[in-house]
Amino acid sequence: MPELPLSPAAAARELRRRWSLGTGPIPHMVRLLESKGIVVCVLPFSEAERVRAFSSSRLPRPVVVLTNDRNDVYRQRFSAAHELGHLVMHGEARPGDIENERAADNFAAEFLMPSSSISSDLPARVDFKTYVRLQESWGVSVDALLYRSRELGLLGDAPYRRAWQRLAEFRSNGIMTPEPIEGYPGEQPVLLMRALDIARQRGLTIEKLAAGLELYEETVRLYLGAEEEPLPEVSFVDFAARRRIEPPTGLIKQASATGGE
């Protein structure tokens, strides 16, 4: 990939431009990464509270590994955008570097919520009804919207702090709970399983693959996201379309399968 601007926000805007994504909501982050040839896995791992995701560009294809510990689609989408930022800006930089992590967060914020278009949508005062509506249409959490509002100068320190207190109260009372990933096909990886489907036509099975990798079959199934039942036909499902919201123009069109470009 040609070099991007050094500024995380500028890099996010330039990548959107090169991928012809416009300035509206990203309908499906995981399927977008897969359509660009990036392998995505969703795995449970022991340090999920400390490490939400990680990525590598050392393999023949870039790889992003996400955790499913919270089963929160908004958190997963931001993590996917964060790792995309690492891949395009940092390559194999030392994990955990504070400046790199901050830059990846800034990249993800601009990639998912471009300042040029979301600024006019965000309320000038704390309004949780509006935040919930924007959460559903933009595919980002209320938390991310509050951060973004503060970054863009729409909320001062005092209302920003009060908003977080209110949000904590809502969640302690069972309000505004996480949105399960299972309801969003576009946020569930399929590229590895599609590759296995093709390989099966040449006689490769999960059993043979596990033997060749010297891994347990259960481990290989976990890495692949393999189900016991046949996988349904997968299409590019707009994140917003699930909410019966008209999808923005300029985004990836529907298709019957995914693959690298």
PDB file of C-alpha atoms in Angstrom:
ATOM      1  CA  MET A   1       0.000   0.000   0.000  1.00  0.00           C
ATOM      2  CA  PRO A   2       1.417   3.444  -0.913  1.00  0.00           C
ATOM      3  CA  GLU A   3       2.427   5.656   1.990  1.00  0.00           C
ATOM      4  CA  LEU A   4      -0.329   7.520   3.820  1.00  0.00           C
ATOM      5  CA  PRO A   5      -0.084  10.897   5.575  1.00  0.00           C
ATOM      6  CA  LEU A   6       1.646  10.862   8.961  1.00  0.00           C
ATOM      7  CA  SER A   7      -1.310  12.360  10.801  1.00  0.00           C
ATOM      8  CA  PRO A   8      -3.679   9.547  11.932  1.00  0.00           C
ATOM      9  CA  ALA A   9      -6.781  11.557  10.998  1.00  0.00           C
ATOM     10  CA  ALA A  10      -5.334  12.498   7.606  1.00  0.00           C
ATOM     11  CA  ALA A  11      -4.324   8.862   7.014  1.00  0.00           C
ATOM     12  CA  ALA A  12      -7.878   7.717   7.784  1.00  0.00           C
ATOM     13  CA  ARG A  13      -9.359  10.262   5.396  1.00  0.00           C
ATOM     14  CA  GLU A  14      -6.895   9.325   2.637  1.00  0.00           C
ATOM     15  CA  LEU A  15      -7.584   5.592   3.036  1.00  0.00           C
ATOM     16  CA  ARG A  16     -11.320   6.257   2.850  1.00  0.00           C
ATOM     17  CA  ARG A  17     -10.706   8.177  -0.356  1.00  0.00           C
ATOM     18  CA  ARG A  18      -8.568   5.422  -1.911  1.00  0.00           C
ATOM     19  CA  TRP A  19     -11.152   2.797  -0.984  1.00  0.00           C
ATOM     20  CA  SER A  20     -14.014   4.975  -2.320  1.00  0.00           C
ATOM     21  CA  LEU A  21     -15.884   4.892   0.988  1.00  0.00           C
ATOM     22  CA  GLY A  22     -17.214   8.433   0.970  1.00  0.00           C
ATOM     23  CA  THR A  23     -17.687  10.227   4.288  1.00  0.00           C
ATOM     24  CA  GLY A  24     -20.701   8.373   5.687  1.00  0.00           C
ATOM     25  CA  PRO A  25     -20.970   5.396   8.052  1.00  0.00           C
ATOM     26  CA  ILE A  26     -18.925   2.260   7.367  1.00  0.00           C
ATOM     27  CA  PRO A  27     -21.609  -0.420   6.877  1.00  0.00           C
ATOM     28  CA  HIS A  28     -19.485  -3.390   8.031  1.00  0.00           C
ATOM     29  CA  MET A  29     -15.904  -3.188   9.297  1.00  0.00           C
ATOM     30  CA  VAL A  30     -14.985  -6.884   9.315  1.00  0.00           C
ATOM     31  CA  ARG A  31     -16.336  -7.531   5.826  1.00  0.00           C
ATOM     32  CA  LEU A  32     -14.567  -4.401   4.583  1.00  0.00           C
ATOM     33  CA  LEU A  33     -11.225  -5.686   5.885  1.00  0.00           C
ATOM     34  CA  GLU A  34     -11.846  -9.108   4.346  1.00  0.00           C
ATOM     35  CA  SER A  35     -12.779  -7.561   1.006  1.00  0.00           C
ATOM     36  CA  LYS A  36      -9.334  -5.911   0.994  1.00  0.00           C
ATOM     37  CA  GLY A  37      -7.563  -9.233   1.582  1.00  0.00           C
ATOM     38  CA  ILE A  38      -7.054  -8.849   5.337  1.00  0.00           C
ATOM     39  CA  VAL A  39      -7.659 -12.079   7.253  1.00  0.00           C
ATOM     40  CA  VAL A  40      -9.834 -11.557  10.347  1.00  0.00           C
ATOM     41  CA  CYS A  41     -10.308 -13.989  13.245  1.00  0.00           C
ATOM     42  CA  VAL A  42     -12.452 -13.619  16.349  1.00  0.00           C
ATOM     43  CA  LEU A  43     -11.000 -15.578  19.263  1.00  0.00           C
ATOM     44  CA  PRO A  44     -11.291 -15.710  23.044  1.00  0.00           C
ATOM     45  CA  PHE A  45      -7.988 -15.120  24.793  1.00  0.00           C
ATOM     46  CA  SER A  46      -6.958 -14.769  28.407  1.00  0.00           C
ATOM     47  CA  GLU A  47      -5.765 -11.159  28.352  1.00  0.00           C
ATOM     48  CA  ALA A  48      -8.832  -9.729  26.606  1.00  0.00           C
ATOM     49  CA  GLU A  49      -9.302  -7.046  29.267  1.00  0.00           C
ATOM     50  CA  ARG A  50      -5.801  -5.721  28.552  1.00  0.00           C
ATOM     51  CA  VAL A  51      -5.499  -6.584  24.846  1.00  0.00           C
ATOM     52  CA  ARG A  52      -8.710  -6.135  22.872  1.00  0.00           C
ATOM     53  CA  ALA A  53      -7.156  -7.083  19.544  1.00  0.00           C
ATOM     54  CA  PHE A  54      -3.866  -7.450  17.729  1.00  0.00           C
ATOM     55  CA  SER A  55      -2.629  -7.562  14.152  1.00  0.00           C
ATOM     56  CA  SER A  56       0.361  -8.603  12.056  1.00  0.00           C
ATOM     57  CA  SER A  57       1.660  -7.769   8.597  1.00  0.00           C
ATOM     58  CA  ARG A  58       4.448 -10.380   8.600  1.00  0.00           C
ATOM     59  CA  LEU A  59       2.375 -13.130   6.982  1.00  0.00           C
ATOM     60  CA  PRO A  60       1.522 -13.394   3.254  1.00  0.00           C
ATOM     61  CA  ARG A  61      -1.725 -11.584   4.084  1.00  0.00           C
ATOM     62  CA  PRO A  62      -2.236  -9.060   6.906  1.00  0.00           C
ATOM     63  CA  VAL A  63      -4.048 -10.601   9.894  1.00  0.00           C
ATOM     64  CA  VAL A  64      -6.331  -8.988  12.481  1.00  0.00           C
ATOM     65  CA  VAL A  65      -7.347 -10.955  15.570  1.00  0.00           C
ATOM     66  CA  LEU A  66     -10.305  -9.652  17.597  1.00  0.00           C
ATOM     67  CA  THR A  67     -11.598 -10.852  20.946  1.00  0.00           C
ATOM     68  CA  ASN A  68     -15.236 -11.821  21.530  1.00  0.00           C
ATOM     69  CA  ASP A  69     -15.068 -11.463  25.325  1.00  0.00           C
ATOM     70  CA  ARG A  70     -17.739  -8.762  25.520  1.00  0.00           C
ATOM     71  CA  ASN A  71     -19.827  -9.786  22.505  1.00  0.00           C
ATOM     72  CA  ASP A  72     -20.276  -6.090  21.761  1.00  0.00           C
ATOM     73  CA  VAL A  73     -20.531  -5.230  18.070  1.00  0.00           C
ATOM     74  CA  TYR A  74     -19.664  -1.546  18.567  1.00  0.00           C
ATOM     75  CA  ARG A  75     -16.546  -2.367  20.563  1.00  0.00           C
ATOM     76  CA  GLN A  76     -15.487  -4.931  17.952  1.00  0.00           C
ATOM     77  CA  ARG A  77     -15.935  -2.491  15.065  1.00  0.00           C
ATOM     78  CA  PHE A  78     -13.763   0.111  16.781  1.00  0.00           C
ATOM     79  CA  SER A  79     -11.114  -2.518  17.570  1.00  0.00           C
ATOM     80  CA  ALA A  80     -11.102  -3.580  13.904  1.00  0.00           C
ATOM     81  CA  ALA A  81     -10.623   0.033  12.782  1.00  0.00           C
ATOM     82  CA  HIS A  82      -7.916   0.478  15.437  1.00  0.00           C
ATOM     83  CA  GLU A  83      -5.982  -2.531  14.105  1.00  0.00           C
ATOM     84  CA  LEU A  84      -6.399  -1.279  10.549  1.00  0.00           C
ATOM     85  CA  GLY A  85      -4.711   1.908  11.746  1.00  0.00           C
ATOM     86  CA  HIS A  86      -1.785  -0.111  13.083  1.00  0.00           C
ATOM     87  CA  LEU A  87      -1.443  -2.022   9.811  1.00  0.00           C
ATOM     88  CA  VAL A  88      -1.367   1.043   7.588  1.00  0.00           C
ATOM     89  CA  MET A  89       0.628   3.332   9.900  1.00  0.00           C
ATOM     90  CA  HIS A  90       2.902   1.191  12.077  1.00  0.00           C
ATOM     91  CA  GLY A  91       3.518  -2.183  10.443  1.00  0.00           C
ATOM     92  CA  GLU A  92       5.302  -4.332  13.025  1.00  0.00           C
ATOM     93  CA  ALA A  93       6.001  -1.613  15.588  1.00  0.00           C
ATOM     94  CA  ARG A  94       6.535  -2.700  19.186  1.00  0.00           C
ATOM     95  CA  PRO A  95       3.160  -3.699  20.716  1.00  0.00           C
ATOM     96  CA  GLY A  96       1.870  -1.551  23.537  1.00  0.00           C
ATOM     97  CA  ASP A  97       3.667   1.639  22.511  1.00  0.00           C
ATOM     98  CA  ILE A  98       1.541   4.424  24.023  1.00  0.00           C
ATOM     99  CA  GLU A  99       1.997   6.843  21.131  1.00  0.00           C
ATOM    100  CA  ASN A 100       1.166   4.174  18.549  1.00  0.00           C
ATOM    101  CA  GLU A 101      -1.936   3.113  20.493  1.00  0.00           C
ATOM    102  CA  ARG A 102      -3.125   6.699  20.709  1.00  0.00           C
ATOM    103  CA  ALA A 103      -2.495   7.188  16.998  1.00  0.00           C
ATOM    104  CA  ALA A 104      -4.449   4.014  16.155  1.00  0.00           C
ATOM    105  CA  ASP A 105      -7.353   5.261  18.293  1.00  0.00           C
ATOM    106  CA  ASN A 106      -7.299   8.607  16.473  1.00  0.00           C
ATOM    107  CA  PHE A 107      -7.199   6.793  13.132  1.00  0.00           C
ATOM    108  CA  ALA A 108     -10.169   4.614  14.121  1.00  0.00           C
ATOM    109  CA  ALA A 109     -12.192   7.608  15.328  1.00  0.00           C
ATOM    110  CA  GLU A 110     -11.708   9.484  12.062  1.00  0.00           C
ATOM    111  CA  PHE A 111     -12.173   6.373   9.924  1.00  0.00           C
ATOM    112  CA  LEU A 112     -15.492   5.456  11.584  1.00  0.00           C
ATOM    113  CA  MET A 113     -16.664   9.001  12.363  1.00  0.00           C
ATOM    114  CA  PRO A 114     -15.214  11.499   9.857  1.00  0.00           C
ATOM    115  CA  SER A 115     -15.182  14.943  11.419  1.00  0.00           C
ATOM    116  CA  SER A 116     -16.444  16.519   8.197  1.00  0.00           C
ATOM    117  CA  SER A 117     -19.731  14.624   8.357  1.00  0.00           C
ATOM    118  CA  ILE A 118     -20.399  13.577  11.950  1.00  0.00           C
ATOM    119  CA  SER A 119     -19.900  17.052  13.437  1.00  0.00           C
ATOM    120  CA  SER A 120     -23.265  18.207  12.165  1.00  0.00           C
ATOM    121  CA  ASP A 121     -24.960  15.065  13.560  1.00  0.00           C
ATOM    122  CA  LEU A 122     -23.584  15.314  17.094  1.00  0.00           C
ATOM    123  CA  PRO A 123     -25.681  17.332  19.570  1.00  0.00           C
ATOM    124  CA  ALA A 124     -24.283  20.546  21.042  1.00  0.00           C
ATOM    125  CA  ARG A 125     -25.445  19.404  24.485  1.00  0.00           C
ATOM    126  CA  VAL A 126     -25.688  15.978  26.108  1.00  0.00           C
ATOM    127  CA  ASP A 127     -28.643  14.137  24.582  1.00  0.00           C
ATOM    128  CA  PHE A 128     -28.614  10.362  25.051  1.00  0.00           C
ATOM    129  CA  LYS A 129     -31.583   9.786  22.745  1.00  0.00           C
ATOM    130  CA  THR A 130     -29.570  11.346  19.943  1.00  0.00           C
ATOM    131  CA  TYR A 131     -26.453   9.380  20.921  1.00  0.00           C
ATOM    132  CA  VAL A 132     -28.378   6.096  20.794  1.00  0.00           C
ATOM    133  CA  ARG A 133     -29.762   6.980  17.368  1.00  0.00           C
ATOM    134  CA  LEU A 134     -26.263   7.859  16.120  1.00  0.00           C
ATOM    135  CA  GLN A 135     -24.888   4.667  17.656  1.00  0.00           C
ATOM    136  CA  GLU A 136     -27.250   2.654  15.490  1.00  0.00           C
ATOM    137  CA  SER A 137     -26.730   4.612  12.279  1.00  0.00           C
ATOM    138  CA  TRP A 138     -22.954   5.108  12.521  1.00  0.00           C
ATOM    139  CA  GLY A 139     -22.153   1.740  14.117  1.00  0.00           C
ATOM    140  CA  VAL A 140     -20.119   3.205  16.976  1.00  0.00           C
ATOM    141  CA  SER A 141     -20.732   3.100  20.731  1.00  0.00           C
ATOM    142  CA  VAL A 142     -22.170   5.907  22.806  1.00  0.00           C
ATOM    143  CA  ASP A 143     -18.781   5.930  24.541  1.00  0.00           C
ATOM    144  CA  ALA A 144     -17.030   6.659  21.241  1.00  0.00           C
ATOM    145  CA  LEU A 145     -19.577   9.360  20.404  1.00  0.00           C
ATOM    146  CA  LEU A 146     -18.929  11.082  23.742  1.00  0.00           C
ATOM    147  CA  TYR A 147     -15.165  10.960  23.147  1.00  0.00           C
ATOM    148  CA  ARG A 148     -15.666  12.293  19.635  1.00  0.00           C
ATOM    149  CA  SER A 149     -17.898  15.113  20.863  1.00  0.00           C
ATOM    150  CA  ARG A 150     -15.183  16.157  23.311  1.00  0.00           C
ATOM    151  CA  GLU A 151     -12.451  15.909  20.647  1.00  0.00           C
ATOM    152  CA  LEU A 152     -14.421  18.098  18.257  1.00  0.00           C
ATOM    153  CA  GLY A 153     -15.081  20.739  20.933  1.00  0.00           C
ATOM    154  CA  LEU A 154     -18.831  20.142  21.174  1.00  0.00           C
ATOM    155  CA  LEU A 155     -18.761  19.229  24.892  1.00  0.00           C
ATOM    156  CA  GLY A 156     -16.912  21.057  27.649  1.00  0.00           C
ATOM    157  CA  ASP A 157     -15.231  19.380  30.595  1.00  0.00           C
ATOM    158  CA  ALA A 158     -18.137  19.619  33.036  1.00  0.00           C
ATOM    159  CA  PRO A 159     -20.926  18.296  30.750  1.00  0.00           C
ATOM    160  CA  TYR A 160     -18.517  15.640  29.468  1.00  0.00           C
ATOM    161  CA  ARG A 161     -17.888  14.337  32.999  1.00  0.00           C
ATOM    162  CA  ARG A 162     -21.586  14.411  33.852  1.00  0.00           C
ATOM    163  CA  ALA A 163     -22.395  12.501  30.672  1.00  0.00           C
ATOM    164  CA  TRP A 164     -20.044   9.677  31.702  1.00  0.00           C
ATOM    165  CA  GLN A 165     -21.650   9.561  35.143  1.00  0.00           C
ATOM    166  CA  ARG A 166     -25.108   9.299  33.569  1.00  0.00           C
ATOM    167  CA  LEU A 167     -23.893   6.601  31.193  1.00  0.00           C
ATOM    168  CA  ALA A 168     -22.479   4.583  34.110  1.00  0.00           C
ATOM    169  CA  GLU A 169     -25.842   4.900  35.914  1.00  0.00           C
ATOM    170  CA  PHE A 170     -27.747   3.710  32.842  1.00  0.00           C
ATOM    171  CA  ARG A 171     -25.577   0.636  32.520  1.00  0.00           C
ATOM    172  CA  SER A 172     -25.710  -0.218  36.207  1.00  0.00           C
ATOM    173  CA  ASN A 173     -29.501  -0.235  35.811  1.00  0.00           C
ATOM    174  CA  GLY A 174     -29.389  -2.528  32.787  1.00  0.00           C
ATOM    175  CA  ILE A 175     -30.008   0.239  30.267  1.00  0.00           C
ATOM    176  CA  MET A 176     -27.926   0.588  27.072  1.00  0.00           C
ATOM    177  CA  THR A 177     -26.502  -2.914  27.221  1.00  0.00           C
ATOM    178  CA  PRO A 178     -24.022  -4.243  24.586  1.00  0.00           C
ATOM    179  CA  GLU A 179     -25.373  -5.167  21.160  1.00  0.00           C
ATOM    180  CA  PRO A 180     -24.498  -8.824  20.352  1.00  0.00           C
ATOM    181  CA  ILE A 181     -22.253  -9.425  17.350  1.00  0.00           C
ATOM    182  CA  GLU A 182     -24.403 -12.364  16.208  1.00  0.00           C
ATOM    183  CA  GLY A 183     -27.036  -9.987  14.873  1.00  0.00           C
ATOM    184  CA  TYR A 184     -24.641  -8.458  12.349  1.00  0.00           C
ATOM    185  CA  PRO A 185     -23.405 -10.853   9.612  1.00  0.00           C
ATOM    186  CA  GLY A 186     -21.108  -8.169   8.189  1.00  0.00           C
ATOM    187  CA  GLU A 187     -19.145  -8.140  11.448  1.00  0.00           C
ATOM    188  CA  GLN A 188     -18.519 -11.903  11.473  1.00  0.00           C
ATOM    189  CA  PRO A 189     -15.422 -13.192   9.617  1.00  0.00           C
ATOM    190  CA  VAL A 190     -16.007 -15.594   6.723  1.00  0.00           C
ATOM    191  CA  LEU A 191     -12.864 -15.324   4.589  1.00  0.00           C
ATOM    192  CA  LEU A 192     -11.029 -18.274   6.165  1.00  0.00           C
ATOM    193  CA  MET A 193     -14.064 -20.511   5.940  1.00  0.00           C
ATOM    194  CA  ARG A 194     -14.629 -19.514   2.305  1.00  0.00           C
ATOM    195  CA  ALA A 195     -10.991 -20.442   1.623  1.00  0.00           C
ATOM    196  CA  LEU A 196     -11.565 -23.797   3.322  1.00  0.00           C
ATOM    197  CA  ASP A 197     -14.682 -24.353   1.206  1.00  0.00           C
ATOM    198  CA  ILE A 198     -12.541 -23.930  -1.914  1.00  0.00           C
ATOM    199  CA  ALA A 199      -9.818 -26.176  -0.490  1.00  0.00           C
ATOM    200  CA  ARG A 200     -12.407 -28.863   0.321  1.00  0.00           C
ATOM    201  CA  GLN A 201     -13.102 -29.171  -3.390  1.00  0.00           C
ATOM    202  CA  ARG A 202      -9.505 -30.391  -3.703  1.00  0.00           C
ATOM    203  CA  GLY A 203      -9.821 -32.856  -0.841  1.00  0.00           C
ATOM    204  CA  LEU A 204      -8.627 -30.811   2.128  1.00  0.00           C
ATOM    205  CA  THR A 205     -10.597 -31.357   5.336  1.00  0.00           C
ATOM    206  CA  ILE A 206     -10.347 -29.799   8.765  1.00  0.00           C
ATOM    207  CA  GLU A 207      -8.971 -33.133   9.972  1.00  0.00           C
ATOM    208  CA  LYS A 208      -6.149 -33.046   7.392  1.00  0.00           C
ATOM    209  CA  LEU A 209      -5.486 -29.382   8.054  1.00  0.00           C
ATOM    210  CA  ALA A 210      -5.245 -29.996  11.800  1.00  0.00           C
ATOM    211  CA  ALA A 211      -2.855 -32.891  11.247  1.00  0.00           C
ATOM    212  CA  GLY A 212      -0.657 -30.805   8.958  1.00  0.00           C
ATOM    213  CA  LEU A 213      -0.539 -27.951  11.480  1.00  0.00           C
ATOM    214  CA  GLU A 214      -0.115 -30.363  14.393  1.00  0.00           C
ATOM    215  CA  LEU A 215      -3.078 -28.821  16.192  1.00  0.00           C
ATOM    216  CA  TYR A 216      -6.247 -30.235  17.696  1.00  0.00           C
ATOM    217  CA  GLU A 217      -9.228 -30.203  15.344  1.00  0.00           C
ATOM    218  CA  GLU A 218     -11.174 -28.152  17.905  1.00  0.00           C
ATOM    219  CA  THR A 219      -8.422 -25.517  17.837  1.00  0.00           C
ATOM    220  CA  VAL A 220      -8.495 -25.302  14.049  1.00  0.00           C
ATOM    221  CA  ARG A 221     -12.275 -24.999  14.071  1.00  0.00           C
ATOM    222  CA  LEU A 222     -11.968 -22.180  16.596  1.00  0.00           C
ATOM    223  CA  TYR A 223      -9.421 -20.314  14.476  1.00  0.00           C
ATOM    224  CA  LEU A 224     -11.490 -20.738  11.335  1.00  0.00           C
ATOM    225  CA  GLY A 225     -14.796 -19.924  12.990  1.00  0.00           C
ATOM    226  CA  ALA A 226     -16.048 -23.234  11.631  1.00  0.00           C
ATOM    227  CA  GLU A 227     -19.570 -24.313  12.509  1.00  0.00           C
ATOM    228  CA  GLU A 228     -20.888 -27.845  12.598  1.00  0.00           C
ATOM    229  CA  GLU A 229     -23.788 -26.848  10.362  1.00  0.00           C
ATOM    230  CA  PRO A 230     -23.166 -25.653   6.776  1.00  0.00           C
ATOM    231  CA  LEU A 231     -22.590 -21.918   6.569  1.00  0.00           C
ATOM    232  CA  PRO A 232     -25.382 -19.826   5.041  1.00  0.00           C
ATOM    233  CA  GLU A 233     -24.774 -17.818   1.912  1.00  0.00           C
ATOM    234  CA  VAL A 234     -23.098 -14.598   3.018  1.00  0.00           C
ATOM    235  CA  SER A 235     -23.802 -11.194   1.556  1.00  0.00           C
ATOM    236  CA  PHE A 236     -22.550  -7.711   2.254  1.00  0.00           C
ATOM    237  CA  VAL A 237     -25.174  -6.595   4.777  1.00  0.00           C
ATOM    238  CA  ASP A 238     -25.186  -2.919   5.589  1.00  0.00           C
ATOM    239  CA  PHE A 239     -24.853  -2.239   9.283  1.00  0.00           C
ATOM    240  CA  ALA A 240     -27.446   0.516   8.991  1.00  0.00           C
ATOM    241  CA  ALA A 241     -29.790  -1.580   6.838  1.00  0.00           C
ATOM    242  CA  ARG A 242     -30.471  -3.899   9.766  1.00  0.00           C
ATOM    243  CA  ARG A 243     -32.030  -0.881  11.457  1.00  0.00           C
ATOM    244  CA  ARG A 244     -34.122  -0.136   8.368  1.00  0.00           C
ATOM    245  CA  ILE A 245     -32.041   2.956   7.689  1.00  0.00           C
ATOM    246  CA  GLU A 246     -31.231   3.838   4.116  1.00  0.00           C
ATOM    247  CA  PRO A 247     -27.552   2.928   3.544  1.00  0.00           C
ATOM    248  CA  PRO A 248     -25.255   5.813   2.566  1.00  0.00           C
ATOM    249  CA  THR A 249     -24.113   6.169  -1.010  1.00  0.00           C
ATOM    250  CA  GLY A 250     -20.595   5.461  -2.175  1.00  0.00           C
ATOM    251  CA  LEU A 251     -20.115   2.354  -0.048  1.00  0.00           C
ATOM    252  CA  ILE A 252     -19.494  -1.272  -0.953  1.00  0.00           C
ATOM    253  CA  LYS A 253     -22.324  -2.767  -2.970  1.00  0.00           C
ATOM    254  CA  GLN A 254     -23.972  -6.017  -2.052  1.00  0.00           C
ATOM    255  CA  ALA A 255     -22.349  -9.210  -3.287  1.00  0.00           C
ATOM    256  CA  SER A 256     -22.747 -12.928  -2.701  1.00  0.00           C
ATOM    257  CA  ALA A 257     -19.221 -13.663  -1.443  1.00  0.00           C
ATOM    258  CA  THR A 258     -16.089 -11.978  -0.198  1.00  0.00           C
ATOM    259  CA  GLY A 259     -12.487 -12.134  -1.304  1.00  0.00           C
ATOM    260  CA  GLY A 260      -9.294 -10.159  -1.541  1.00  0.00           C
ATOM    261  CA  GLU A 261      -8.574  -7.551  -4.129  1.00  0.00           C
TER     262      GLU A 261
END
